């Protein structure tokens, strides 16, 4: 096992160092990668034996390292001795509160939030759709990011070793390198995490993800940076000629789009395989045999599925909770019998929260060496002086807002996510993503995403029905009437009217059990009974494609349960 740790690696690469993706072609790279992944998992697992000690160490490190910054002086970091002092000195803050200093950092001003200068800024879309600038420093990457980043791949490569045997065994849907990335005013790249070459930027030669060295890792034709649908087509076109064993999507909506895309682009794909072209440009040798095989399979089965194209597929890697938990079992079947859905880490662009260290289907252990973590009951409102809980004070089965602080310059940062504590092991919570912190609140019902997902699952289980996706919003039938929730559902197979009526009734009853505020709103007649609108099977996929076609990166077009925007609702409903 390698003793190399992220903390001892150089913070900048050697001049002219090769791209990280090139490493997969080097002799012994896969073995070194496997060793690093398992070593980081072992270190994180060992740290779980002393969670409070590691949380104290993280706090001490971030205070010492950043005490001389403008933020550190403003909040008197030098006088803080423990987490109670820290909570008194620093208010709970969201991105907007950090933004003024971040904008000054992005303009080139040093020593504001972190003593380290950012190398890049991760982009992240907030609930308003505005692009955040998340400062990413070398110290943050070494101490917070890389340990969890490597460890996250351990369950996949341990239980599905075929994904390591060939560069083209993995179709990495989120990998999207840019030759000329957008930058902040001081010239730093402002990109998604999946668009950063960690080998070049942070001296991490083992950091390239699985699938990034596949033939589609670098597209052979010139494509506009924002033409994301054509990029996705080209990757699928190339991948149908490989024996793909795993898809990496992180955002499950990207994985769910693949079966639809194969059908949408099938004739073009088969023709290009037969002709030996990619995007209309000659590339490689014509492959009439593979084209004939694909045609035969589609004709025989009367449909195109990933299972037919890649019969040895074994794993999908992405988020498995939230709305995705309602459709993932059926989606996995479209990729093949026995295909496993492995959970991606519970994390945001701003930092990690939990990382799966075993084959649990949704939860990951808190990364106690990464950040100082605090939590607030999910039903409470986040205010600057809200009382918080520490990790050992959480309860299994409860849901909480996540607040973290780390050496990269985010302090008591309310990331906007809610997690569910699946269990507590040795005082350390294992958490699963439960949804965004925003609520649907037309008349005081304060519905959270996880409450609606659980109610939908209850109604599905009771009726034996299945769905492709679901969204909802509040509407009024007249100006005088009480609003009601309308649920737009794309069924897996057609629902009979009696089934639909029973589902709607059961869903309404389940919502009243999940949320006391919703139940009171119904009792007080501030809310009317929910209604159902059945869409066709591909409605959500068409809507997803329409969003990506506007230039939004696929990683950022996620499942959205609450859709109150009228224009976007009509687009989903096909009435735009």
PDB file of C-alpha atoms in Angstrom, residues 161-457:
ATOM      1  CA  UNK A 161     -13.200  -4.722 -10.724  1.00  0.00           C
ATOM      2  CA  UNK A 162     -13.934  -4.909 -14.460  1.00  0.00           C
ATOM      3  CA  UNK A 163     -14.245  -1.119 -14.528  1.00  0.00           C
ATOM      4  CA  UNK A 164     -10.461  -0.879 -14.009  1.00  0.00           C
ATOM      5  CA  UNK A 165      -9.352  -3.240 -16.762  1.00  0.00           C
ATOM      6  CA  UNK A 166      -9.754  -0.996 -19.816  1.00  0.00           C
ATOM      7  CA  UNK A 167      -9.914   2.792 -20.283  1.00  0.00           C
ATOM      8  CA  UNK A 168     -13.165   2.373 -22.257  1.00  0.00           C
ATOM      9  CA  UNK A 169     -14.919   0.195 -19.673  1.00  0.00           C
ATOM     10  CA  UNK A 170     -16.526   3.264 -18.112  1.00  0.00           C
ATOM     11  CA  UNK A 171     -18.748   5.863 -19.750  1.00  0.00           C
ATOM     12  CA  UNK A 172     -18.174   8.938 -17.589  1.00  0.00           C
ATOM     13  CA  UNK A 173     -21.078  11.217 -18.447  1.00  0.00           C
ATOM     14  CA  UNK A 174     -19.969  14.148 -16.322  1.00  0.00           C
ATOM     15  CA  UNK A 175     -16.422  14.450 -17.698  1.00  0.00           C
ATOM     16  CA  UNK A 176     -16.403  17.643 -19.775  1.00  0.00           C
ATOM     17  CA  UNK A 177     -12.940  19.177 -20.191  1.00  0.00           C
ATOM     18  CA  UNK A 178     -12.660  22.667 -21.681  1.00  0.00           C
ATOM     19  CA  UNK A 179      -9.717  23.908 -23.706  1.00  0.00           C
ATOM     20  CA  UNK A 180     -10.565  27.563 -22.974  1.00  0.00           C
ATOM     21  CA  UNK A 181     -12.511  27.702 -19.696  1.00  0.00           C
ATOM     22  CA  UNK A 182     -14.275  30.870 -18.528  1.00  0.00           C
ATOM     23  CA  UNK A 183     -12.338  32.778 -15.901  1.00  0.00           C
ATOM     24  CA  UNK A 184     -12.823  35.207 -13.052  1.00  0.00           C
ATOM     25  CA  UNK A 185     -11.508  38.741 -13.392  1.00  0.00           C
ATOM     26  CA  UNK A 186      -8.106  37.699 -12.024  1.00  0.00           C
ATOM     27  CA  UNK A 187      -7.795  34.952 -14.665  1.00  0.00           C
ATOM     28  CA  UNK A 188      -8.646  31.915 -12.535  1.00  0.00           C
ATOM     29  CA  UNK A 189     -10.793  29.226 -14.185  1.00  0.00           C
ATOM     30  CA  UNK A 190     -14.461  29.313 -13.139  1.00  0.00           C
ATOM     31  CA  UNK A 191     -15.712  25.858 -14.020  1.00  0.00           C
ATOM     32  CA  UNK A 192     -17.457  22.761 -12.747  1.00  0.00           C
ATOM     33  CA  UNK A 193     -15.424  20.320 -10.664  1.00  0.00           C
ATOM     34  CA  UNK A 194     -15.668  17.756 -13.488  1.00  0.00           C
ATOM     35  CA  UNK A 195     -13.999  20.246 -15.854  1.00  0.00           C
ATOM     36  CA  UNK A 196     -10.816  20.666 -13.795  1.00  0.00           C
ATOM     37  CA  UNK A 197      -7.650  18.714 -14.583  1.00  0.00           C
ATOM     38  CA  UNK A 198      -6.491  18.054 -11.015  1.00  0.00           C
ATOM     39  CA  UNK A 199      -3.217  16.670 -12.332  1.00  0.00           C
ATOM     40  CA  UNK A 200      -2.223  19.984 -13.876  1.00  0.00           C
ATOM     41  CA  UNK A 201      -3.806  22.302 -11.337  1.00  0.00           C
ATOM     42  CA  UNK A 202      -2.947  20.489  -8.099  1.00  0.00           C
ATOM     43  CA  UNK A 203      -0.149  18.050  -8.927  1.00  0.00           C
ATOM     44  CA  UNK A 204      -2.331  14.955  -8.516  1.00  0.00           C
ATOM     45  CA  UNK A 205      -1.253  12.468 -11.222  1.00  0.00           C
ATOM     46  CA  UNK A 206      -3.686   9.805  -9.961  1.00  0.00           C
ATOM     47  CA  UNK A 207      -6.716  12.093  -9.841  1.00  0.00           C
ATOM     48  CA  UNK A 208      -8.238  11.441 -13.275  1.00  0.00           C
ATOM     49  CA  UNK A 209     -11.532   9.612 -12.901  1.00  0.00           C
ATOM     50  CA  UNK A 210     -12.444   6.307 -14.437  1.00  0.00           C
ATOM     51  CA  UNK A 211     -13.529   6.677 -18.046  1.00  0.00           C
ATOM     52  CA  UNK A 212     -11.720   9.958 -18.669  1.00  0.00           C
ATOM     53  CA  UNK A 213      -9.103   8.225 -20.846  1.00  0.00           C
ATOM     54  CA  UNK A 214     -11.717   6.457 -22.992  1.00  0.00           C
ATOM     55  CA  UNK A 215     -11.862   7.240 -26.732  1.00  0.00           C
ATOM     56  CA  UNK A 216     -14.669   9.714 -25.998  1.00  0.00           C
ATOM     57  CA  UNK A 217     -12.760  11.409 -23.156  1.00  0.00           C
ATOM     58  CA  UNK A 218     -11.504  13.933 -25.717  1.00  0.00           C
ATOM     59  CA  UNK A 219     -13.924  14.383 -28.583  1.00  0.00           C
ATOM     60  CA  UNK A 220     -12.404  14.016 -32.058  1.00  0.00           C
ATOM     61  CA  UNK A 221     -14.422  16.860 -33.612  1.00  0.00           C
ATOM     62  CA  UNK A 222     -14.717  20.531 -32.734  1.00  0.00           C
ATOM     63  CA  UNK A 223     -17.880  21.335 -30.795  1.00  0.00           C
ATOM     64  CA  UNK A 224     -19.063  24.622 -29.327  1.00  0.00           C
ATOM     65  CA  UNK A 225     -18.473  24.582 -25.557  1.00  0.00           C
ATOM     66  CA  UNK A 226     -22.184  25.054 -24.830  1.00  0.00           C
ATOM     67  CA  UNK A 227     -23.479  22.512 -27.374  1.00  0.00           C
ATOM     68  CA  UNK A 228     -23.938  19.920 -24.662  1.00  0.00           C
ATOM     69  CA  UNK A 229     -26.468  17.765 -26.494  1.00  0.00           C
ATOM     70  CA  UNK A 230     -24.108  17.238 -29.416  1.00  0.00           C
ATOM     71  CA  UNK A 231     -21.328  16.379 -26.967  1.00  0.00           C
ATOM     72  CA  UNK A 232     -23.576  13.764 -25.394  1.00  0.00           C
ATOM     73  CA  UNK A 233     -24.478  12.364 -28.797  1.00  0.00           C
ATOM     74  CA  UNK A 234     -20.817  12.056 -29.797  1.00  0.00           C
ATOM     75  CA  UNK A 235     -19.916  10.226 -26.597  1.00  0.00           C
ATOM     76  CA  UNK A 236     -22.750   7.755 -27.059  1.00  0.00           C
ATOM     77  CA  UNK A 237     -21.828   7.310 -30.708  1.00  0.00           C
ATOM     78  CA  UNK A 238     -18.279   6.322 -29.734  1.00  0.00           C
ATOM     79  CA  UNK A 239     -19.336   4.274 -26.697  1.00  0.00           C
ATOM     80  CA  UNK A 240     -21.630   1.911 -28.632  1.00  0.00           C
ATOM     81  CA  UNK A 241     -18.482   0.358 -30.100  1.00  0.00           C
ATOM     82  CA  UNK A 242     -17.035  -0.412 -26.660  1.00  0.00           C
ATOM     83  CA  UNK A 243     -17.827  -2.992 -24.000  1.00  0.00           C
ATOM     84  CA  UNK A 244     -18.965  -0.514 -21.357  1.00  0.00           C
ATOM     85  CA  UNK A 245     -19.337  -1.957 -17.853  1.00  0.00           C
ATOM     86  CA  UNK A 246     -20.239   1.163 -15.812  1.00  0.00           C
ATOM     87  CA  UNK A 247     -21.840   4.581 -16.198  1.00  0.00           C
ATOM     88  CA  UNK A 248     -20.767   7.475 -13.984  1.00  0.00           C
ATOM     89  CA  UNK A 249     -23.319  10.250 -13.860  1.00  0.00           C
ATOM     90  CA  UNK A 250     -23.407  11.604 -10.270  1.00  0.00           C
ATOM     91  CA  UNK A 251     -26.543  13.516 -11.286  1.00  0.00           C
ATOM     92  CA  UNK A 252     -28.990  10.622 -11.871  1.00  0.00           C
ATOM     93  CA  UNK A 253     -30.996  12.646 -14.381  1.00  0.00           C
ATOM     94  CA  UNK A 254     -28.004  12.303 -16.735  1.00  0.00           C
ATOM     95  CA  UNK A 255     -28.086   8.520 -16.405  1.00  0.00           C
ATOM     96  CA  UNK A 256     -31.867   8.455 -16.854  1.00  0.00           C
ATOM     97  CA  UNK A 257     -31.446  10.359 -20.127  1.00  0.00           C
ATOM     98  CA  UNK A 258     -29.288   7.651 -21.743  1.00  0.00           C
ATOM     99  CA  UNK A 259     -32.059   5.177 -22.706  1.00  0.00           C
ATOM    100  CA  UNK A 260     -34.068   8.039 -24.209  1.00  0.00           C
ATOM    101  CA  UNK A 261     -31.035   9.358 -26.085  1.00  0.00           C
ATOM    102  CA  UNK A 262     -30.232   5.973 -27.582  1.00  0.00           C
ATOM    103  CA  UNK A 263     -33.733   5.842 -29.048  1.00  0.00           C
ATOM    104  CA  UNK A 264     -33.683   9.481 -30.104  1.00  0.00           C
ATOM    105  CA  UNK A 265     -30.348   9.223 -31.945  1.00  0.00           C
ATOM    106  CA  UNK A 266     -30.399   5.545 -32.921  1.00  0.00           C
ATOM    107  CA  UNK A 267     -30.558   5.840 -36.700  1.00  0.00           C
ATOM    108  CA  UNK A 268     -27.794   8.454 -36.738  1.00  0.00           C
ATOM    109  CA  UNK A 269     -25.609   6.358 -34.411  1.00  0.00           C
ATOM    110  CA  UNK A 270     -25.954   3.179 -36.464  1.00  0.00           C
ATOM    111  CA  UNK A 271     -25.278   5.005 -39.732  1.00  0.00           C
ATOM    112  CA  UNK A 272     -22.107   6.589 -38.353  1.00  0.00           C
ATOM    113  CA  UNK A 273     -20.881   3.261 -36.981  1.00  0.00           C
ATOM    114  CA  UNK A 274     -21.457   1.715 -40.417  1.00  0.00           C
ATOM    115  CA  UNK A 275     -19.748   4.610 -42.234  1.00  0.00           C
ATOM    116  CA  UNK A 276     -16.865   5.111 -39.816  1.00  0.00           C
ATOM    117  CA  UNK A 277     -17.742   8.718 -39.031  1.00  0.00           C
ATOM    118  CA  UNK A 278     -18.207  10.736 -35.856  1.00  0.00           C
ATOM    119  CA  UNK A 279     -20.287  13.869 -36.158  1.00  0.00           C
ATOM    120  CA  UNK A 280     -20.128  13.477 -39.923  1.00  0.00           C
ATOM    121  CA  UNK A 281     -16.304  13.476 -39.936  1.00  0.00           C
ATOM    122  CA  UNK A 282     -14.332  10.320 -40.860  1.00  0.00           C
ATOM    123  CA  UNK A 283     -12.982   8.707 -37.705  1.00  0.00           C
ATOM    124  CA  UNK A 284     -11.558   5.199 -37.533  1.00  0.00           C
ATOM    125  CA  UNK A 285     -12.574   2.367 -39.804  1.00  0.00           C
ATOM    126  CA  UNK A 286     -16.153   1.694 -40.930  1.00  0.00           C
ATOM    127  CA  UNK A 287     -17.711  -1.053 -38.819  1.00  0.00           C
ATOM    128  CA  UNK A 288     -20.581  -2.576 -40.799  1.00  0.00           C
ATOM    129  CA  UNK A 289     -20.556  -5.703 -38.617  1.00  0.00           C
ATOM    130  CA  UNK A 290     -21.258  -3.750 -35.410  1.00  0.00           C
ATOM    131  CA  UNK A 291     -23.859  -1.647 -37.226  1.00  0.00           C
ATOM    132  CA  UNK A 292     -25.596  -4.799 -38.440  1.00  0.00           C
ATOM    133  CA  UNK A 293     -25.521  -6.289 -34.943  1.00  0.00           C
ATOM    134  CA  UNK A 294     -27.066  -3.162 -33.415  1.00  0.00           C
ATOM    135  CA  UNK A 295     -29.755  -3.099 -36.094  1.00  0.00           C
ATOM    136  CA  UNK A 296     -30.550  -6.777 -35.578  1.00  0.00           C
ATOM    137  CA  UNK A 297     -30.896  -6.364 -31.826  1.00  0.00           C
ATOM    138  CA  UNK A 298     -33.174  -3.355 -32.142  1.00  0.00           C
ATOM    139  CA  UNK A 299     -35.334  -5.080 -34.769  1.00  0.00           C
ATOM    140  CA  UNK A 300     -35.602  -8.317 -32.791  1.00  0.00           C
ATOM    141  CA  UNK A 301     -36.529  -6.703 -29.471  1.00  0.00           C
ATOM    142  CA  UNK A 302     -38.527  -3.872 -31.004  1.00  0.00           C
ATOM    143  CA  UNK A 303     -36.765  -1.293 -28.856  1.00  0.00           C
ATOM    144  CA  UNK A 304     -33.338   0.044 -27.977  1.00  0.00           C
ATOM    145  CA  UNK A 305     -32.086  -0.272 -24.418  1.00  0.00           C
ATOM    146  CA  UNK A 306     -28.655   0.145 -22.829  1.00  0.00           C
ATOM    147  CA  UNK A 307     -28.805  -3.542 -21.863  1.00  0.00           C
ATOM    148  CA  UNK A 308     -28.781  -4.516 -25.553  1.00  0.00           C
ATOM    149  CA  UNK A 309     -25.934  -2.155 -26.430  1.00  0.00           C
ATOM    150  CA  UNK A 310     -23.775  -3.019 -23.394  1.00  0.00           C
ATOM    151  CA  UNK A 311     -24.798  -6.510 -22.202  1.00  0.00           C
ATOM    152  CA  UNK A 312     -22.024  -6.702 -19.568  1.00  0.00           C
ATOM    153  CA  UNK A 313     -23.006  -3.492 -17.776  1.00  0.00           C
ATOM    154  CA  UNK A 314     -22.779  -3.991 -14.014  1.00  0.00           C
ATOM    155  CA  UNK A 315     -22.976  -0.623 -12.217  1.00  0.00           C
ATOM    156  CA  UNK A 316     -24.400   2.888 -12.305  1.00  0.00           C
ATOM    157  CA  UNK A 317     -22.683   5.491 -10.112  1.00  0.00           C
ATOM    158  CA  UNK A 318     -24.688   8.517  -8.971  1.00  0.00           C
ATOM    159  CA  UNK A 319     -26.995   9.898  -6.308  1.00  0.00           C
ATOM    160  CA  UNK A 320     -29.547   7.294  -5.314  1.00  0.00           C
ATOM    161  CA  UNK A 321     -31.836   9.287  -3.032  1.00  0.00           C
ATOM    162  CA  UNK A 322     -34.450  12.016  -3.449  1.00  0.00           C
ATOM    163  CA  UNK A 323     -36.666  11.812  -6.523  1.00  0.00           C
ATOM    164  CA  UNK A 324     -34.187   9.376  -8.102  1.00  0.00           C
ATOM    165  CA  UNK A 325     -35.032   6.774  -5.448  1.00  0.00           C
ATOM    166  CA  UNK A 326     -38.514   6.542  -6.984  1.00  0.00           C
ATOM    167  CA  UNK A 327     -37.308   5.588 -10.463  1.00  0.00           C
ATOM    168  CA  UNK A 328     -33.862   4.018 -10.028  1.00  0.00           C
ATOM    169  CA  UNK A 329     -34.958   0.372  -9.613  1.00  0.00           C
ATOM    170  CA  UNK A 330     -36.799   0.413 -12.953  1.00  0.00           C
ATOM    171  CA  UNK A 331     -34.011   2.430 -14.573  1.00  0.00           C
ATOM    172  CA  UNK A 332     -31.395  -0.128 -13.525  1.00  0.00           C
ATOM    173  CA  UNK A 333     -33.416  -2.855 -15.232  1.00  0.00           C
ATOM    174  CA  UNK A 334     -33.135  -0.960 -18.525  1.00  0.00           C
ATOM    175  CA  UNK A 335     -29.354  -1.225 -18.186  1.00  0.00           C
ATOM    176  CA  UNK A 336     -29.492  -4.946 -17.462  1.00  0.00           C
ATOM    177  CA  UNK A 337     -30.470  -7.601 -14.958  1.00  0.00           C
ATOM    178  CA  UNK A 338     -28.541  -7.243 -11.722  1.00  0.00           C
ATOM    179  CA  UNK A 339     -27.104  -3.818 -12.529  1.00  0.00           C
ATOM    180  CA  UNK A 340     -26.274  -2.095  -9.225  1.00  0.00           C
ATOM    181  CA  UNK A 341     -26.841   1.555  -8.382  1.00  0.00           C
ATOM    182  CA  UNK A 342     -23.910   2.731  -6.253  1.00  0.00           C
ATOM    183  CA  UNK A 343     -24.318   6.010  -4.356  1.00  0.00           C
ATOM    184  CA  UNK A 344     -22.110   8.983  -5.068  1.00  0.00           C
ATOM    185  CA  UNK A 345     -20.839  10.950  -2.055  1.00  0.00           C
ATOM    186  CA  UNK A 346     -23.114  13.297  -0.150  1.00  0.00           C
ATOM    187  CA  UNK A 347     -21.359  16.461  -1.222  1.00  0.00           C
ATOM    188  CA  UNK A 348     -21.709  19.835  -2.880  1.00  0.00           C
ATOM    189  CA  UNK A 349     -19.317  21.970  -4.885  1.00  0.00           C
ATOM    190  CA  UNK A 350     -18.536  23.730  -1.612  1.00  0.00           C
ATOM    191  CA  UNK A 351     -17.329  20.610   0.173  1.00  0.00           C
ATOM    192  CA  UNK A 352     -17.983  17.009   1.243  1.00  0.00           C
ATOM    193  CA  UNK A 353     -20.411  15.789   3.894  1.00  0.00           C
ATOM    194  CA  UNK A 354     -20.566  11.994   3.720  1.00  0.00           C
ATOM    195  CA  UNK A 355     -18.788   9.325   1.721  1.00  0.00           C
ATOM    196  CA  UNK A 356     -19.935   5.694   1.265  1.00  0.00           C
ATOM    197  CA  UNK A 357     -17.243   3.365   2.600  1.00  0.00           C
ATOM    198  CA  UNK A 358     -19.182   0.167   1.889  1.00  0.00           C
ATOM    199  CA  UNK A 359     -22.064  -0.996  -0.293  1.00  0.00           C
ATOM    200  CA  UNK A 360     -24.862   0.792   1.547  1.00  0.00           C
ATOM    201  CA  UNK A 361     -27.355   1.870  -1.090  1.00  0.00           C
ATOM    202  CA  UNK A 362     -27.662   5.525  -0.093  1.00  0.00           C
ATOM    203  CA  UNK A 363     -25.670   6.621   2.953  1.00  0.00           C
ATOM    204  CA  UNK A 364     -22.098   7.674   3.615  1.00  0.00           C
ATOM    205  CA  UNK A 365     -20.126   8.187   6.814  1.00  0.00           C
ATOM    206  CA  UNK A 366     -19.490  11.774   7.856  1.00  0.00           C
ATOM    207  CA  UNK A 367     -16.039  12.866   6.623  1.00  0.00           C
ATOM    208  CA  UNK A 368     -14.830  13.874  10.077  1.00  0.00           C
ATOM    209  CA  UNK A 369     -11.369  14.943   8.834  1.00  0.00           C
ATOM    210  CA  UNK A 370     -12.694  17.340   6.183  1.00  0.00           C
ATOM    211  CA  UNK A 371     -14.788  20.051   7.830  1.00  0.00           C
ATOM    212  CA  UNK A 372     -16.277  21.135  11.123  1.00  0.00           C
ATOM    213  CA  UNK A 373     -19.878  19.967  10.887  1.00  0.00           C
ATOM    214  CA  UNK A 374     -22.974  21.393  12.519  1.00  0.00           C
ATOM    215  CA  UNK A 375     -26.621  20.549  11.965  1.00  0.00           C
ATOM    216  CA  UNK A 376     -30.038  22.111  12.447  1.00  0.00           C
ATOM    217  CA  UNK A 377     -33.385  20.301  12.492  1.00  0.00           C
ATOM    218  CA  UNK A 378     -34.746  20.305   8.949  1.00  0.00           C
ATOM    219  CA  UNK A 379     -38.063  21.862   9.989  1.00  0.00           C
ATOM    220  CA  UNK A 380     -36.357  24.834  11.626  1.00  0.00           C
ATOM    221  CA  UNK A 381     -35.568  28.093   9.846  1.00  0.00           C
ATOM    222  CA  UNK A 382     -31.902  28.903   9.354  1.00  0.00           C
ATOM    223  CA  UNK A 383     -31.030  32.218  10.968  1.00  0.00           C
ATOM    224  CA  UNK A 384     -27.569  33.639  11.759  1.00  0.00           C
ATOM    225  CA  UNK A 385     -27.979  32.783  15.453  1.00  0.00           C
ATOM    226  CA  UNK A 386     -29.818  29.459  15.124  1.00  0.00           C
ATOM    227  CA  UNK A 387     -28.780  26.845  17.662  1.00  0.00           C
ATOM    228  CA  UNK A 388     -26.875  23.971  16.091  1.00  0.00           C
ATOM    229  CA  UNK A 389     -26.129  20.356  16.926  1.00  0.00           C
ATOM    230  CA  UNK A 390     -22.766  18.617  16.662  1.00  0.00           C
ATOM    231  CA  UNK A 391     -22.406  15.236  14.927  1.00  0.00           C
ATOM    232  CA  UNK A 392     -22.598  13.135  18.089  1.00  0.00           C
ATOM    233  CA  UNK A 393     -25.880  14.867  19.057  1.00  0.00           C
ATOM    234  CA  UNK A 394     -27.822  13.725  15.982  1.00  0.00           C
ATOM    235  CA  UNK A 395     -30.543  11.067  16.034  1.00  0.00           C
ATOM    236  CA  UNK A 396     -31.050   8.237  13.598  1.00  0.00           C
ATOM    237  CA  UNK A 397     -34.105   8.704  11.411  1.00  0.00           C
ATOM    238  CA  UNK A 398     -34.118  12.507  11.723  1.00  0.00           C
ATOM    239  CA  UNK A 399     -33.354  15.048   9.000  1.00  0.00           C
ATOM    240  CA  UNK A 400     -31.101  18.082   9.332  1.00  0.00           C
ATOM    241  CA  UNK A 401     -29.774  21.135   7.528  1.00  0.00           C
ATOM    242  CA  UNK A 402     -26.013  20.847   6.954  1.00  0.00           C
ATOM    243  CA  UNK A 403     -23.609  23.575   8.045  1.00  0.00           C
ATOM    244  CA  UNK A 404     -19.868  23.206   7.604  1.00  0.00           C
ATOM    245  CA  UNK A 405     -16.619  25.120   8.000  1.00  0.00           C
ATOM    246  CA  UNK A 406     -13.312  24.267   6.354  1.00  0.00           C
ATOM    247  CA  UNK A 407      -9.850  25.628   5.732  1.00  0.00           C
ATOM    248  CA  UNK A 408     -10.740  26.690   2.183  1.00  0.00           C
ATOM    249  CA  UNK A 409     -12.532  29.753   3.525  1.00  0.00           C
ATOM    250  CA  UNK A 410     -16.175  28.809   4.118  1.00  0.00           C
ATOM    251  CA  UNK A 411     -17.290  29.361   7.719  1.00  0.00           C
ATOM    252  CA  UNK A 412     -20.503  28.059   9.295  1.00  0.00           C
ATOM    253  CA  UNK A 413     -21.699  27.758   5.743  1.00  0.00           C
ATOM    254  CA  UNK A 414     -25.321  26.681   5.224  1.00  0.00           C
ATOM    255  CA  UNK A 415     -24.894  24.687   2.031  1.00  0.00           C
ATOM    256  CA  UNK A 416     -28.635  24.436   1.352  1.00  0.00           C
ATOM    257  CA  UNK A 417     -28.891  20.637   1.604  1.00  0.00           C
ATOM    258  CA  UNK A 418     -30.871  18.469   3.992  1.00  0.00           C
ATOM    259  CA  UNK A 419     -29.552  15.053   5.033  1.00  0.00           C
ATOM    260  CA  UNK A 420     -31.218  12.115   6.745  1.00  0.00           C
ATOM    261  CA  UNK A 421     -29.304  10.260   9.434  1.00  0.00           C
ATOM    262  CA  UNK A 422     -29.596   6.595   8.507  1.00  0.00           C
ATOM    263  CA  UNK A 423     -27.801   5.324  11.587  1.00  0.00           C
ATOM    264  CA  UNK A 424     -25.161   6.183  14.164  1.00  0.00           C
ATOM    265  CA  UNK A 425     -22.058   4.011  14.480  1.00  0.00           C
ATOM    266  CA  UNK A 426     -19.696   4.837  17.315  1.00  0.00           C
ATOM    267  CA  UNK A 427     -21.123   8.329  17.578  1.00  0.00           C
ATOM    268  CA  UNK A 428     -20.603   9.017  13.875  1.00  0.00           C
ATOM    269  CA  UNK A 429     -23.682   9.571  11.707  1.00  0.00           C
ATOM    270  CA  UNK A 430     -24.105   7.929   8.341  1.00  0.00           C
ATOM    271  CA  UNK A 431     -26.071  10.367   6.233  1.00  0.00           C
ATOM    272  CA  UNK A 432     -28.051  10.243   3.010  1.00  0.00           C
ATOM    273  CA  UNK A 433     -29.013  13.213   0.890  1.00  0.00           C
ATOM    274  CA  UNK A 434     -32.679  14.038   1.575  1.00  0.00           C
ATOM    275  CA  UNK A 435     -33.175  17.040  -0.717  1.00  0.00           C
ATOM    276  CA  UNK A 436     -32.630  20.741  -1.017  1.00  0.00           C
ATOM    277  CA  UNK A 437     -33.454  22.936   1.953  1.00  0.00           C
ATOM    278  CA  UNK A 438     -36.010  25.004   0.049  1.00  0.00           C
ATOM    279  CA  UNK A 439     -39.660  24.330   0.843  1.00  0.00           C
ATOM    280  CA  UNK A 440     -42.915  24.504  -1.050  1.00  0.00           C
ATOM    281  CA  UNK A 441     -44.971  26.894   1.036  1.00  0.00           C
ATOM    282  CA  UNK A 442     -48.042  28.432  -0.601  1.00  0.00           C
ATOM    283  CA  UNK A 443     -50.201  28.786   2.516  1.00  0.00           C
ATOM    284  CA  UNK A 444     -47.975  27.724   5.389  1.00  0.00           C
ATOM    285  CA  UNK A 445     -47.748  24.006   4.563  1.00  0.00           C
ATOM    286  CA  UNK A 446     -43.915  24.149   4.545  1.00  0.00           C
ATOM    287  CA  UNK A 447     -43.472  20.938   2.590  1.00  0.00           C
ATOM    288  CA  UNK A 448     -39.966  19.610   2.218  1.00  0.00           C
ATOM    289  CA  UNK A 449     -38.821  17.547  -0.742  1.00  0.00           C
ATOM    290  CA  UNK A 450     -38.102  14.446   1.327  1.00  0.00           C
ATOM    291  CA  UNK A 451     -41.601  14.515   2.826  1.00  0.00           C
ATOM    292  CA  UNK A 452     -43.165  14.519  -0.620  1.00  0.00           C
ATOM    293  CA  UNK A 453     -40.837  11.771  -1.877  1.00  0.00           C
ATOM    294  CA  UNK A 454     -41.765   9.544   1.057  1.00  0.00           C
ATOM    295  CA  UNK A 455     -45.480  10.209   0.496  1.00  0.00           C
ATOM    296  CA  UNK A 456     -45.152   9.374  -3.199  1.00  0.00           C
ATOM    297  CA  UNK A 457     -43.296   6.162  -2.375  1.00  0.00           C
TER     298      UNK A 457
END
